[in-house]
XYZ file of C-alpha atoms in Angstrom:
594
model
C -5.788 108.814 135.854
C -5.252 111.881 138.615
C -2.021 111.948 139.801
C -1.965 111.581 143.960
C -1.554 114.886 145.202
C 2.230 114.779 147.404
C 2.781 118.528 148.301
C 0.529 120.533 149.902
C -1.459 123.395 148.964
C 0.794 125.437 151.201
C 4.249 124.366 149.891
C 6.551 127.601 149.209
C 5.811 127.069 145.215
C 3.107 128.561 142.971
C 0.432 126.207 141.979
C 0.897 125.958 138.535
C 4.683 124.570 140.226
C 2.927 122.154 142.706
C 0.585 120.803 139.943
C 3.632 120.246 137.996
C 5.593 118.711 140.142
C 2.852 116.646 141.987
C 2.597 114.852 138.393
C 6.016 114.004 138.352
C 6.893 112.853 141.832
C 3.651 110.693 141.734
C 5.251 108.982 138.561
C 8.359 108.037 140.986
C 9.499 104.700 142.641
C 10.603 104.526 146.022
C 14.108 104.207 144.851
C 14.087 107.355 142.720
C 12.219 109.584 145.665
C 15.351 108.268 147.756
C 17.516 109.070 145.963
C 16.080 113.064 145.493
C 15.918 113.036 149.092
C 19.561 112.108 149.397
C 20.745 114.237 146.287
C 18.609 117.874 147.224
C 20.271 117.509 151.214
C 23.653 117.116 149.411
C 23.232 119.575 146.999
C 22.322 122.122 149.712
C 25.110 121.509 151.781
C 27.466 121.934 149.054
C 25.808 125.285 148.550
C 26.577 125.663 151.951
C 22.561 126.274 152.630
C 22.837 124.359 156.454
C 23.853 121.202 157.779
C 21.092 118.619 155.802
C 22.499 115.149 155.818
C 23.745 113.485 152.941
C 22.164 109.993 152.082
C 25.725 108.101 151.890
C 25.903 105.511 149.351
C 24.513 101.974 151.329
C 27.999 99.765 150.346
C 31.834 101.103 148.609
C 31.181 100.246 144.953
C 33.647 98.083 142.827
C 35.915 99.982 139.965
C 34.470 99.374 136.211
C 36.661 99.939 133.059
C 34.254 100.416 130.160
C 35.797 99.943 126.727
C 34.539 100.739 123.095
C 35.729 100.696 119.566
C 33.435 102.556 117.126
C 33.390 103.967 114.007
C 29.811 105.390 113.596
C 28.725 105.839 117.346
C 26.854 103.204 118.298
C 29.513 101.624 120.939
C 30.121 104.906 121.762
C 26.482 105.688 122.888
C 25.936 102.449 124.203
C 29.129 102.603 126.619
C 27.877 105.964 127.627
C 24.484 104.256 128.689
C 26.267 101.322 130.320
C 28.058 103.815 132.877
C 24.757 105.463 133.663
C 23.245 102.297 134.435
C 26.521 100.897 136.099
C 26.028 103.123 139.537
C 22.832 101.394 140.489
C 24.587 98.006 140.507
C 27.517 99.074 143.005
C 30.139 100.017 139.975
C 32.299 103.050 139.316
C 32.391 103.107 136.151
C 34.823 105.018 133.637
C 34.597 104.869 130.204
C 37.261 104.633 127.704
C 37.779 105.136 123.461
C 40.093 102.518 122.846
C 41.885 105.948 120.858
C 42.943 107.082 123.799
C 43.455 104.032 125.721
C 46.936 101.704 126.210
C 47.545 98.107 127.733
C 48.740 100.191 131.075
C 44.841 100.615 131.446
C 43.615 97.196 130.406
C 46.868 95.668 133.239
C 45.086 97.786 135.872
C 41.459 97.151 135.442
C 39.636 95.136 137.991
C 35.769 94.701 135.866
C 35.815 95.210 132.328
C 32.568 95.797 129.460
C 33.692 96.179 126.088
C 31.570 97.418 123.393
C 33.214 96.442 120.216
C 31.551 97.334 116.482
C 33.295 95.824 113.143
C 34.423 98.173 110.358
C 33.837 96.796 106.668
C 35.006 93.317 105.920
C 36.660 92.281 109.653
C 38.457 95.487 110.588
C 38.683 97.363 113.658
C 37.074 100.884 113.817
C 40.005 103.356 112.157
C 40.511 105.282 115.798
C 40.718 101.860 117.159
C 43.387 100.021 115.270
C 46.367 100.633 117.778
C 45.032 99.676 120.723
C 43.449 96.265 119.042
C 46.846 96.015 117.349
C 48.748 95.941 120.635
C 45.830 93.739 122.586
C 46.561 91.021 119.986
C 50.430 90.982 119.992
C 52.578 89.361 122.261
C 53.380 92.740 124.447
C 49.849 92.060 125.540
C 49.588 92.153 129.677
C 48.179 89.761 131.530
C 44.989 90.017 133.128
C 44.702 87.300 135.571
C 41.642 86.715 137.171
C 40.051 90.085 135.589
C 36.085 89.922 135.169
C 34.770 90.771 131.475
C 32.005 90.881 129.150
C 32.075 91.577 125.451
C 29.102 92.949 123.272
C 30.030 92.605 119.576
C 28.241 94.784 116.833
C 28.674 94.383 113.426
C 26.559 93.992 110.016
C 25.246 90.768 108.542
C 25.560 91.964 104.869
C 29.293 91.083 105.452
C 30.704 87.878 105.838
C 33.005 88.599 108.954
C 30.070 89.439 111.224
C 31.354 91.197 114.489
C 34.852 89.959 113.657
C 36.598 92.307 116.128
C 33.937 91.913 119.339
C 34.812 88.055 118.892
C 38.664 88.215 118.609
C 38.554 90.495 121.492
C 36.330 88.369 123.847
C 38.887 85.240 123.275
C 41.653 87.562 123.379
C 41.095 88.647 126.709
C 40.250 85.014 127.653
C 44.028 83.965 126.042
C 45.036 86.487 128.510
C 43.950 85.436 131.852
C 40.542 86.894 132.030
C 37.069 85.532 133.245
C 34.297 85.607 131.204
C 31.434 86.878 133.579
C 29.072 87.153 131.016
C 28.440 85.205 127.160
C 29.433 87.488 124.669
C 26.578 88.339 122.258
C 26.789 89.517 118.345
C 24.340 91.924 117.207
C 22.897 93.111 113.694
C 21.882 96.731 112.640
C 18.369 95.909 115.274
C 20.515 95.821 118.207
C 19.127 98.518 120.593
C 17.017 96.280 122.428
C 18.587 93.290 122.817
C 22.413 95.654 124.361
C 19.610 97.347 126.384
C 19.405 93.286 128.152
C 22.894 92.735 127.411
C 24.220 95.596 129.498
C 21.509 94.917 132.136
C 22.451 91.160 132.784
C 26.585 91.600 132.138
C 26.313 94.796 134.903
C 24.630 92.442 137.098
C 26.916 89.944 137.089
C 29.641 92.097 137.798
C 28.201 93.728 140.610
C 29.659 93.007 143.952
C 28.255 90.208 145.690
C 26.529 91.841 148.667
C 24.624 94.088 145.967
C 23.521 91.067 144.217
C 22.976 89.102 147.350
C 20.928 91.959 148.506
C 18.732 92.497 145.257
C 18.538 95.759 145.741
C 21.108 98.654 144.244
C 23.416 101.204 145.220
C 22.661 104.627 145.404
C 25.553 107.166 145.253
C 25.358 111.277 144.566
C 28.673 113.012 144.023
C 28.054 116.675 145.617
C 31.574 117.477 144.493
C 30.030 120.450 142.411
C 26.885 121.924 141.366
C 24.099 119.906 139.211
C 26.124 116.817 137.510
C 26.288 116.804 133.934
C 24.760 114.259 132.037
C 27.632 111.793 130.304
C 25.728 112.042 126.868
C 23.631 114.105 124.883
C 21.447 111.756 123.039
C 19.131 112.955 120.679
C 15.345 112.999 121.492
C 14.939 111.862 117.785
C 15.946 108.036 117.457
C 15.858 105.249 115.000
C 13.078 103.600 117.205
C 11.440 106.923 116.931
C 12.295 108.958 114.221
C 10.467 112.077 113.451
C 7.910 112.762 110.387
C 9.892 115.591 108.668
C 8.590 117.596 105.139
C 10.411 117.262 102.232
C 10.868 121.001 100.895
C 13.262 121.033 98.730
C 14.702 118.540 96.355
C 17.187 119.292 93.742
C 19.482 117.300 91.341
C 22.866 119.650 91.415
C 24.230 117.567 88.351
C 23.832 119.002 84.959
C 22.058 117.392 82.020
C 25.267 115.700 81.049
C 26.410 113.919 84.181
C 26.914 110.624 84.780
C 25.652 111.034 87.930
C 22.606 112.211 90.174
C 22.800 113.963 93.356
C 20.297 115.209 95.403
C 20.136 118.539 97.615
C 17.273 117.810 99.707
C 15.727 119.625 102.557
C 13.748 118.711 105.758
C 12.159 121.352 107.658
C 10.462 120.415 110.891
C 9.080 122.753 113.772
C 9.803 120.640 116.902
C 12.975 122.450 118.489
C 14.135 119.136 120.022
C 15.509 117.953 116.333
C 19.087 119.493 117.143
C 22.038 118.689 115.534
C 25.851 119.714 114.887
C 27.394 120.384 111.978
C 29.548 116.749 111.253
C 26.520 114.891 112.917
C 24.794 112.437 110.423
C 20.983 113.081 109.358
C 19.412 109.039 109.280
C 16.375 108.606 107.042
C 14.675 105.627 107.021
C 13.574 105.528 103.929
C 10.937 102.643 101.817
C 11.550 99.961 99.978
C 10.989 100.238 96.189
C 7.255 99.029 95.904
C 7.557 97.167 92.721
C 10.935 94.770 94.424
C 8.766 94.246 96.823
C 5.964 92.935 94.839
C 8.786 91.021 93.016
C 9.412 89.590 95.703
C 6.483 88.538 97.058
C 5.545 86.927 93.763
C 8.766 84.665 93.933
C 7.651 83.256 97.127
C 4.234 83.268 95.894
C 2.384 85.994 98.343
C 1.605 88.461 95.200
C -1.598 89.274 96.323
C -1.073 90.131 100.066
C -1.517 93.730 100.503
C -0.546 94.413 104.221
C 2.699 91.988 104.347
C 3.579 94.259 100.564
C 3.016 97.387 102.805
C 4.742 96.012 105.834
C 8.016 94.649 103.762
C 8.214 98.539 102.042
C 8.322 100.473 105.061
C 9.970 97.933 107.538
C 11.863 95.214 106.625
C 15.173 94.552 104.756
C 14.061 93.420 101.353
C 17.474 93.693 99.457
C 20.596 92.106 101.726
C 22.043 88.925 100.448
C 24.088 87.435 103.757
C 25.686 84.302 104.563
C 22.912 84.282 107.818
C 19.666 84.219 104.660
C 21.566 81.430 102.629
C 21.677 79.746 106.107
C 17.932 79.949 107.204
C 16.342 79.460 103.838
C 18.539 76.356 103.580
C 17.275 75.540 106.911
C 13.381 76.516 106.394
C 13.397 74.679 102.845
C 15.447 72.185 103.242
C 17.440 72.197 100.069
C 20.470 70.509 100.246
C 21.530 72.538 97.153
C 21.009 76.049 99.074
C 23.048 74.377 101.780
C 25.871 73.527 99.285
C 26.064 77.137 98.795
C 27.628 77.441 102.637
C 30.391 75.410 101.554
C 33.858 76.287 100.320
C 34.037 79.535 98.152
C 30.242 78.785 96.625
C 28.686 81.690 98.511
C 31.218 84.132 97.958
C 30.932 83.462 94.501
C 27.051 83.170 94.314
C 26.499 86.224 96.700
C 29.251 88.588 94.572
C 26.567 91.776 93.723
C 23.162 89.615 94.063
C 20.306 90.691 96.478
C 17.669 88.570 98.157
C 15.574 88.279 95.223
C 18.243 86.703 92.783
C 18.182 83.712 95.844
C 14.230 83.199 96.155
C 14.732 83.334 92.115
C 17.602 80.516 91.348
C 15.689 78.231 94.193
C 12.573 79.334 94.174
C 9.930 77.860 97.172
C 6.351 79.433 98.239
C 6.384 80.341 101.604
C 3.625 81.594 104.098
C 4.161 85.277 105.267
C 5.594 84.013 108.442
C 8.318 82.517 106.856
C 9.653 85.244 104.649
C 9.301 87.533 107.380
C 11.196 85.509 110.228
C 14.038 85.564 106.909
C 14.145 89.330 106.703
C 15.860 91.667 109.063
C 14.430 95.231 109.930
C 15.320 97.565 107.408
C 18.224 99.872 109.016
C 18.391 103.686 108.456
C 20.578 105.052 106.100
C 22.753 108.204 107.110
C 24.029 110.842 105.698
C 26.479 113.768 106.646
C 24.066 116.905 107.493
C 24.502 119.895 104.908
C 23.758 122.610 106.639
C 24.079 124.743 109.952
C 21.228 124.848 112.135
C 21.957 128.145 113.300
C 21.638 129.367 109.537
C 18.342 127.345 108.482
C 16.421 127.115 111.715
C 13.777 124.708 111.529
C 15.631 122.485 108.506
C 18.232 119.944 107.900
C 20.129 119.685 104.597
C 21.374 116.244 102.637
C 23.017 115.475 100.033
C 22.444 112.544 98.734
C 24.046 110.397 95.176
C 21.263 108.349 93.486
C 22.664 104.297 93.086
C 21.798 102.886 90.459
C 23.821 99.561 88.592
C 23.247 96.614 86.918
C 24.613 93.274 87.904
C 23.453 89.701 86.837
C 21.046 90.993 83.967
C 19.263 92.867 86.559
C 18.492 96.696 87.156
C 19.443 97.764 90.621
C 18.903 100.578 92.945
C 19.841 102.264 95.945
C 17.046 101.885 98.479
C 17.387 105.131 100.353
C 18.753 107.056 97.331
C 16.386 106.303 94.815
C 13.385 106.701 97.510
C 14.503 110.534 97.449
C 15.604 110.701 93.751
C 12.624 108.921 92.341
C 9.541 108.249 94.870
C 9.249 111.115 96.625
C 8.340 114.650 95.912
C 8.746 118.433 97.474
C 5.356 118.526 100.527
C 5.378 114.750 101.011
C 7.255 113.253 103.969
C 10.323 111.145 105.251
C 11.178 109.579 108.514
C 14.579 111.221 110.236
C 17.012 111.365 113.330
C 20.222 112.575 114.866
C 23.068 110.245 114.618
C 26.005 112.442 116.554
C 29.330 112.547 115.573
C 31.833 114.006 118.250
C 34.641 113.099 116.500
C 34.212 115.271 113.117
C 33.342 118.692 114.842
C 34.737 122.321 114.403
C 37.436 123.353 116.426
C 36.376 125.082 119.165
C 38.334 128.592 118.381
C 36.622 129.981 115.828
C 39.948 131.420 114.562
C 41.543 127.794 113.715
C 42.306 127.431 110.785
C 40.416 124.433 108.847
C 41.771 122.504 105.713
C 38.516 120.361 104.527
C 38.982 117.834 101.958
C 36.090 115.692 100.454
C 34.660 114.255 96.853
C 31.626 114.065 95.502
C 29.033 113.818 98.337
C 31.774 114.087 100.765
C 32.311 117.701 100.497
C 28.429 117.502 102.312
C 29.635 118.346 105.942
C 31.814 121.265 104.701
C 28.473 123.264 103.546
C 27.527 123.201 106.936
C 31.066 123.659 108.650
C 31.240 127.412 106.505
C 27.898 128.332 107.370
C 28.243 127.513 111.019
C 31.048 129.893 110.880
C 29.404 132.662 109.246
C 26.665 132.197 111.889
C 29.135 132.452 114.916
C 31.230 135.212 113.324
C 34.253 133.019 113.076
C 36.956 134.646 111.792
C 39.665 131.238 111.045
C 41.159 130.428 107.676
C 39.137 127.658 105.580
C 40.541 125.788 102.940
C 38.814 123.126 100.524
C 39.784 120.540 98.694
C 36.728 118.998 96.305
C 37.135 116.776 93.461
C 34.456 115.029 91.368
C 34.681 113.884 87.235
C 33.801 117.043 85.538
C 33.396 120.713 86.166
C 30.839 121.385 84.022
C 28.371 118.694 85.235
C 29.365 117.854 88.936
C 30.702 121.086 90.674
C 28.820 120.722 93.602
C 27.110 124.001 95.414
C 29.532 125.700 92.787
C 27.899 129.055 93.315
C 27.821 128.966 96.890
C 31.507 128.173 97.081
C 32.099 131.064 94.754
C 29.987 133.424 97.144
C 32.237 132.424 99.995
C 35.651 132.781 97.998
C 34.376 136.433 97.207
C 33.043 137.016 100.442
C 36.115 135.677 102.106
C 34.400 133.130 104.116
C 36.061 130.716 102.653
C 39.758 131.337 102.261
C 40.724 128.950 99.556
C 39.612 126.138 96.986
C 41.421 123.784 95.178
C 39.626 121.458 92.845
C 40.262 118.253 91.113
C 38.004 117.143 88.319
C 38.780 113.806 87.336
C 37.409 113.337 83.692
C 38.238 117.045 82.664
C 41.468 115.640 80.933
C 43.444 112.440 79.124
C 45.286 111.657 82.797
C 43.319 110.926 85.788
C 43.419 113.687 88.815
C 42.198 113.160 92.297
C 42.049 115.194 95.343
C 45.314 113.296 96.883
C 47.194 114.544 94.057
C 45.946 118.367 94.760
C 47.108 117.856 98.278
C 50.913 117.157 96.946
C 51.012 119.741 94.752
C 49.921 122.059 97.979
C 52.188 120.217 100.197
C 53.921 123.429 101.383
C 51.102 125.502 102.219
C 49.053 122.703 104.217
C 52.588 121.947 106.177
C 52.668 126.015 106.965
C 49.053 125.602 107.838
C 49.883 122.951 110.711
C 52.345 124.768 111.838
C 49.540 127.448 112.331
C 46.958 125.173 114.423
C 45.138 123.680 111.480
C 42.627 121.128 111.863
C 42.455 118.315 108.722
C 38.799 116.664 107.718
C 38.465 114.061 105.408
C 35.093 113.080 104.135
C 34.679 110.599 101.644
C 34.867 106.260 100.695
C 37.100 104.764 103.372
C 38.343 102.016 100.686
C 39.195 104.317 97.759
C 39.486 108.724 98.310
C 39.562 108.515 102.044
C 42.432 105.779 101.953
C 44.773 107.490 99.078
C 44.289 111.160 101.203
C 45.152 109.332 104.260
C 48.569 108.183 102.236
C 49.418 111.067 100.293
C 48.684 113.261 103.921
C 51.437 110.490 105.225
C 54.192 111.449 102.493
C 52.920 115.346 102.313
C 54.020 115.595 106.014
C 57.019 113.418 106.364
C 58.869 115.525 103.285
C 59.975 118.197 105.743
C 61.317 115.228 108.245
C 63.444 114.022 105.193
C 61.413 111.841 103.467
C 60.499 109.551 106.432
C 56.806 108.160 105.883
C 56.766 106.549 109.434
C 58.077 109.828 111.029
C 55.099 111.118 108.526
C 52.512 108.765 109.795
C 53.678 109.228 113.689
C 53.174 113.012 113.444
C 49.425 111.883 111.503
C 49.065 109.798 114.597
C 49.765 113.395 116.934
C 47.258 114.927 114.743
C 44.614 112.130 115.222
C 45.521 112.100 119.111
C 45.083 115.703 119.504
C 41.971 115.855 117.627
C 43.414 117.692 114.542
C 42.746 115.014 112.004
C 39.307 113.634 111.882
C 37.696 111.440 109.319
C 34.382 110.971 108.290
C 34.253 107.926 106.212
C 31.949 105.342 104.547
């Protein structure tokens, strides 16, 4: 179709310009050609380029406080999107990390949108613990006659699915405030259905002579030049990933490891695939083809070739949760899968079994349909990136441990992990995107200094956080702290690491191999022995990363960093964890945890 031709041949632009932007104005609503109209007059006037009028916005628009708690980004992104789209129905918006928020904000608030995500089994996001902490006690304000909504995300492989969004929604309730729109719970899928959510709960809290008026508010702040855009989200998405080349892979354990762990590479030529060093890489990887034909023969659909294809690539083969027991009990009507809902039977049954071990114990045929409308799309797996983009242009770097355990006479495996460590080879393909991660970044003087501290995998994002100094010409201390079972087997990018300690681009290393000798050693117990130095280092600036398993390393760090820094404050762990607390506030402690 030819776009309508809007600017005339004589317009004061070349016509490779008026071509171009003919195509985009005649892709344009009314609305959005207003809205130009009213933004290119004000911009020129704040240039001081002549007296154009300013399109004023149509009505005063009602305050917004927008809320989220969120450990991997998702809130985060999706409260970002929600103040975007907030200015079109009448709101000022402002968002808010509940890190740096207090009940003084939440007393004030006229509208409020929270976007809350659940952490493991029930928990609050880690930088959102003491504002959820202090919502729920008794100090809590009031907020009568306040206007919410609540979007919960969460997980349905654990039993407290979107825990925190629902305490939070009846919290605020308990306190005085009006629900203006249902709360809704949502799985790993979720980007559609918030997309609705945050349409209709904006809506509603418009002010009534927007809504009574259908139409929207349109307001330009000429206060400066160009406004900046709230977010930078990637081109490169879940819903579209991009088709990336495998070029490297490489197991960096030796022969007589326990363990497997993969250095693989990506390279890609579109220049949109950016990414940070402490952003996430997420693949989403394919099912392992003979589960799925497993699978299929349980339910008895062995011989269906497309729903086998479609169920490797797409949907969640492997996830036992309490919302599967549910359905199948529903679908089959078995009053013994039922029974497993009650009391402590499905903990008990559900304790390491997948999917399969469920079709298995009560087995039933079912038509595609059915075992489809059971399964959940198969979420993306992600991984901290490995590298520096300004050192491999054109490639992204993972590291990634193969999974592999047995549990209920079966052989299991990792789906993402064991699609790189066993089904795929160097020149074939995987699907990948940009998760961000603003809160595990380098500081931005080059000449901080850094004390990194990771295990196994975990020591991933410090790869790239040394190479994206090299590439700047950063001249700060750097410090790491690595610990995995042996030395022999699992010293991860050992050579590299050397290279830098000789090249003096990395200023120090102190390792912790766990299996090297009769009593156990971890990384929390190399950070006491170096208690001085990392104290001295603080006093210099330092920044503090931990990368690692939130429920074992990352947890014991997070303790022994407690006690390290309340020895010079005479021993006082809650004068240790208030100055960890400063550190977190001011961005000087940031965690990166599974």
């Amino acid at each position: 179709m030819t776009a309508t031709p809007l600017l005339p041949r004589n317009a004061p632009f070349l016509p490779e310009e008026i071509e171009l932007l003919n195509k985009v104005v005649a892709r344009t609503t009314p609305q959005q050609r207003s809205w130009l109209a009213g933004f290119f007059a004000g911009f020129e006037a704040a240039q001081g380029g002549g007296m154009a009028q300013v399109v004023p916005a149509s009505k005063p628009r009602a305050p917004l406080t927008i809320l989220y708690a969120s450990e991997s980004g998702n809130s985060e992104a999706l409260a970002a999107k929600a103040k975007k789209a907030a200015q079109k129905h009448g709101l000022d918006a402002k968002v808010f990390d509940m890190a740096d928020a207090d009940m003084a904000l939440l007393a004030k608030a006229k509208n409020i949108v929270v976007f809350a995500a659940t952490w493991g089994e029930g928990d609050p996001p880690a930088r959102a613990v003491d504002f959820y902490q202090a919502l729920m006690s008794d100090a809590a304000p009031r907020i009568d006659g306040v206007r919410f909504a609540v979007l919960a995300l969460g997980d349905t492989a654990y039993a407290q699915f979107c825990a925190i969004g629902k305490a939070i929604d009846q919290r605020l309730e308990e306190l005085g405030g009006v629900r203006t729109f249902d709360r809704v719970d949502l799985d790993l899928d979720y980007a559609k259905k918030a997309a609705e959510w945050t349409e209709g709960a904006l809506a509603k809290l418009a002010p009534e002579d927007t809504q009574a008026a259908g139409g929207t508010v349109v307001h330009v702040d000429f206060g400066g030049a160009f406004p900046q855009s709230d977010d930078d989200e990637p081109k490169f998405t879940a819903e579209h990933p991009l088709e990336a080349e495998i070029s490297a892979l490489v197991n960096l354990n030796g022969s007589g490891s326990t363990r497997e762990t993969w250095h693989t590479e990506f390279a890609f030529d579109d220049p949109a695939f950016s990414y940070q060093p402490g952003d996430a890489i997420g693949l989403l990887a394919e099912n392992d083809p003979a589960l799925v034909d497993e699978l299929l023969q349980s339910v008895g659909l062995g011989s269906d070739a497309a729903l086998l294809l479609k169920l490797q690539k797409s949907l969640d083969v492997t996830t036992l949760s309490r919302a599967a027991v549910e359905n199948y009990a529903k679908l089959t009507g078995r009053a013994d899968v039922k029974a497993l809902l009650e009391g402590e039977a499905y903990p008990k049954f559900a304790s390491d079994r997948q999917l399969i071990d469920l079709f298995l114990a009560y087995p039933e045929k079912l038509t595609p349909e059915q075992l489809t409308g059971l399964l959940r799309p198969l979420p993306g797996r992600l991984y901290s990136v490995a590298s520096s983009l300004k050192a491999h242009p054109g490639e992204a770097h993972l590291l990634v441990g193969s999974v592999r355990w047995q549990s209920h006479g079966r052989e299991r495996k990792g789906v993402a992990s064991t699609f790189l460590g066993e089904r795929r080879k160097i020149g074939q393909t995987g699907r990948i995107y940009v998760k961000p991660n603003r809160h595990f970044r380098l500081p931005a003087d080059g000449h901080t200094p850094i004390i990194m501290i990771g295990a196994g995998t975990g020591v991933a994002p410090y790869r790239g956080f040394v190479e994206e100094r090299i590439a700047d010409g950063a001249k700060g201390k750097s410090w790491l702290f690595f610990g995995e079972r042996n030395f022999t087997n699992d010293f991860l990018y050992q050579l590299e690491w050397q290279d830098y300690l000789a090249s003096g681009d990395l200023s120090r290393i102190d390792v912790a191999f766990s299996r090297d000798q009769p009593e156990k050693i971890y990384v929390q117990h190399r950070i006491w022995e170096k208690r001085a130095d990392i104290n001295a280092w603080l006093q210099e600036g330092a920044h503090i990363y931990v990368c690692g398993d939130e429920k074992g390393m990352a947890k014991d760090v997070d303790a022994m960093l407690v006690k390290a820094l309340a020895e010079p404050l005479k021993g006082d762990e809650e004068a240790g964890r208030a100055k960890l607390k400063e550190l977190t506030k001011a961005g000087r402690y940031q965690r990166d945890i599974y």
